């Protein structure tokens, strides 16, 4: 049996009653004040779950993602919870010839500065570069006895 909604004007209340279809238009007593209430039209929204995703009834073959209708089920989400159909593509910044020339000149200046810094022994972040150890050569001299003595 279907469920119908009724409105009681004296107590301003809405209540439900399960009744046969042939008795749906007849008045039903209010559970609060026992006066007869008039039937009102009620609207409802229904969802069903298919493949783990909610779908509205009547089913159009589409899916719903956080209240937005999408055509396909998401297999991978980008950015955590963003559906691929709803993702806004990132625009690449357009580079003009003047901007390209300026960036190339800036790069060349940085390379020249890095060469100077390496000669001075300073890295890119003002950190001292490790210097190579100089190895002293050992001098050998011949003594009067014919043996070679090493001196530092």
CSV table of C-alpha atoms in Angstrom, one decimal:
chain,number,residue,atom,x,y,z
A,1,UNK,CA,0.0,0.0,0.0
A,2,UNK,CA,1.2,3.5,-0.8
A,3,UNK,CA,2.2,6.2,1.7
A,4,UNK,CA,0.3,9.5,1.5
A,5,UNK,CA,0.8,12.8,3.2
A,6,UNK,CA,-2.0,14.8,4.9
A,7,UNK,CA,-2.3,18.3,6.3
A,8,UNK,CA,-4.2,19.3,9.4
A,9,UNK,CA,-5.2,23.0,9.3
A,10,UNK,CA,-6.2,23.5,12.9
A,11,UNK,CA,-2.9,22.3,14.4
A,12,UNK,CA,-0.8,23.2,11.2
A,13,UNK,CA,0.7,19.7,11.1
A,14,UNK,CA,1.7,17.3,8.3
A,15,UNK,CA,1.5,13.6,8.9
A,16,UNK,CA,1.6,10.4,6.8
A,17,UNK,CA,-0.7,7.5,6.5
A,18,UNK,CA,-0.5,4.2,4.6
A,19,UNK,CA,-3.8,3.6,2.8
A,20,UNK,CA,-5.2,1.7,-0.2
A,21,UNK,CA,-5.3,3.7,-3.4
A,22,UNK,CA,-9.1,3.8,-3.5
A,23,UNK,CA,-9.2,5.5,-0.1
A,24,UNK,CA,-6.4,8.0,-0.7
A,25,UNK,CA,-8.7,11.0,-1.3
A,26,UNK,CA,-10.8,10.4,1.9
A,27,UNK,CA,-9.9,12.4,5.0
A,28,UNK,CA,-7.7,10.9,7.7
A,29,UNK,CA,-7.9,11.9,11.4
A,30,UNK,CA,-4.9,13.9,12.7
A,31,UNK,CA,-2.8,12.0,15.3
A,32,UNK,CA,-2.5,15.3,17.4
A,33,UNK,CA,-6.1,16.7,17.5
A,34,UNK,CA,-8.2,13.9,15.9
A,35,UNK,CA,-9.7,16.3,13.3
A,36,UNK,CA,-9.8,15.3,9.6
A,37,UNK,CA,-6.9,16.4,7.5
A,38,UNK,CA,-6.8,17.0,3.7
A,39,UNK,CA,-4.4,15.1,1.4
A,40,UNK,CA,-1.5,17.1,0.0
A,41,UNK,CA,0.7,16.3,-2.9
A,42,UNK,CA,4.2,15.2,-1.9
A,43,UNK,CA,7.3,15.1,-4.0
A,44,UNK,CA,10.3,12.8,-3.4
A,45,UNK,CA,13.7,12.2,-4.8
A,46,UNK,CA,15.2,8.8,-5.0
A,47,UNK,CA,18.7,7.4,-5.5
A,48,UNK,CA,19.9,4.0,-6.3
A,49,UNK,CA,23.4,2.7,-6.0
A,50,UNK,CA,25.0,0.9,-9.0
A,51,UNK,CA,28.6,-0.1,-9.1
A,52,UNK,CA,29.1,1.7,-5.8
A,53,UNK,CA,28.1,5.1,-7.1
A,54,UNK,CA,24.7,6.9,-6.5
A,55,UNK,CA,22.4,7.3,-9.4
A,56,UNK,CA,19.2,9.3,-9.5
A,57,UNK,CA,15.9,7.8,-10.6
A,58,UNK,CA,14.8,7.8,-13.4
A,59,UNK,CA,18.3,6.6,-14.4
A,60,UNK,CA,19.7,8.4,-17.4
A,61,UNK,CA,22.9,6.2,-17.4
A,62,UNK,CA,25.0,9.0,-15.9
A,63,UNK,CA,26.8,9.1,-12.6
A,64,UNK,CA,26.8,11.7,-9.8
A,65,UNK,CA,30.0,13.0,-8.2
A,66,UNK,CA,29.4,15.2,-5.1
A,67,UNK,CA,26.1,16.5,-6.5
A,68,UNK,CA,27.4,17.0,-10.1
A,69,UNK,CA,26.4,14.8,-13.0
A,70,UNK,CA,29.2,13.1,-14.8
A,71,UNK,CA,29.1,10.8,-17.8
A,72,UNK,CA,31.7,8.1,-16.7
A,73,UNK,CA,32.6,6.5,-13.5
A,74,UNK,CA,36.0,7.7,-12.2
A,75,UNK,CA,38.7,5.2,-12.1
A,76,UNK,CA,41.4,7.5,-10.8
A,77,UNK,CA,40.9,10.8,-9.1
A,78,UNK,CA,43.3,13.6,-9.7
A,79,UNK,CA,44.2,15.7,-6.7
A,80,UNK,CA,42.3,13.4,-4.3
A,81,UNK,CA,38.6,14.1,-4.8
A,82,UNK,CA,38.5,15.9,-8.2
A,83,UNK,CA,36.7,13.9,-10.9
A,84,UNK,CA,38.6,13.8,-14.2
A,85,UNK,CA,35.6,15.3,-16.1
A,86,UNK,CA,35.3,18.2,-13.6
A,87,UNK,CA,39.0,19.0,-13.5
A,88,UNK,CA,39.9,22.4,-14.9
A,89,UNK,CA,42.9,22.1,-17.3
A,90,UNK,CA,45.9,24.2,-16.4
A,91,UNK,CA,46.8,26.8,-19.0
A,92,UNK,CA,50.5,27.2,-19.9
A,93,UNK,CA,51.7,30.8,-19.8
A,94,UNK,CA,52.4,32.2,-23.2
A,95,UNK,CA,56.0,33.3,-23.7
A,96,UNK,CA,56.6,36.2,-26.0
A,97,UNK,CA,59.9,36.7,-28.0
A,98,UNK,CA,60.9,39.5,-25.7
A,99,UNK,CA,60.3,37.4,-22.6
A,100,UNK,CA,62.3,34.5,-24.1
A,101,UNK,CA,65.2,36.8,-25.0
A,102,UNK,CA,65.2,38.3,-21.5
A,103,UNK,CA,65.2,34.9,-19.8
A,104,UNK,CA,68.0,33.7,-22.0
A,105,UNK,CA,70.1,36.7,-21.2
A,106,UNK,CA,69.4,36.2,-17.5
A,107,UNK,CA,70.5,32.6,-17.8
A,108,UNK,CA,73.7,33.6,-19.5
A,109,UNK,CA,74.4,36.1,-16.7
A,110,UNK,CA,73.9,33.5,-14.1
A,111,UNK,CA,76.2,31.1,-15.9
A,112,UNK,CA,78.9,33.8,-16.0
A,113,UNK,CA,78.4,34.5,-12.3
A,114,UNK,CA,78.7,30.8,-11.5
A,115,UNK,CA,82.0,30.6,-13.3
A,116,UNK,CA,83.3,33.6,-11.3
A,117,UNK,CA,82.1,32.0,-8.1
A,118,UNK,CA,83.8,28.7,-8.8
A,119,UNK,CA,87.1,30.5,-9.4
A,120,UNK,CA,86.7,32.3,-6.0
A,121,UNK,CA,85.7,29.1,-4.2
A,122,UNK,CA,82.1,30.1,-3.4
A,123,UNK,CA,79.0,28.0,-4.3
A,124,UNK,CA,75.6,29.1,-5.5
A,125,UNK,CA,74.2,29.6,-2.0
A,126,UNK,CA,77.3,31.5,-0.7
A,127,UNK,CA,78.7,28.3,0.7
A,128,UNK,CA,82.4,27.7,0.5
A,129,UNK,CA,83.4,25.0,-1.9
A,130,UNK,CA,85.8,22.3,-0.7
A,131,UNK,CA,89.3,22.9,-1.9
A,132,UNK,CA,91.5,20.2,-3.2
A,133,UNK,CA,94.4,19.3,-0.9
A,134,UNK,CA,97.8,20.0,-2.2
A,135,UNK,CA,100.1,17.1,-1.9
A,136,UNK,CA,103.7,17.9,-1.2
A,137,UNK,CA,106.3,16.2,-3.3
A,138,UNK,CA,109.0,14.3,-1.5
A,139,UNK,CA,112.5,15.3,-2.3
A,140,UNK,CA,115.1,12.6,-2.4
A,141,UNK,CA,118.8,13.3,-2.0
A,142,UNK,CA,121.7,11.0,-2.3
A,143,UNK,CA,124.0,10.7,0.7
A,144,UNK,CA,127.7,10.2,0.6
A,145,UNK,CA,127.2,6.5,1.4
A,146,UNK,CA,125.1,6.0,-1.7
A,147,UNK,CA,121.8,5.5,0.0
A,148,UNK,CA,118.8,7.7,-0.8
A,149,UNK,CA,117.4,9.7,2.1
A,150,UNK,CA,114.1,11.3,1.9
A,151,UNK,CA,113.5,14.7,3.4
A,152,UNK,CA,110.4,16.7,3.7
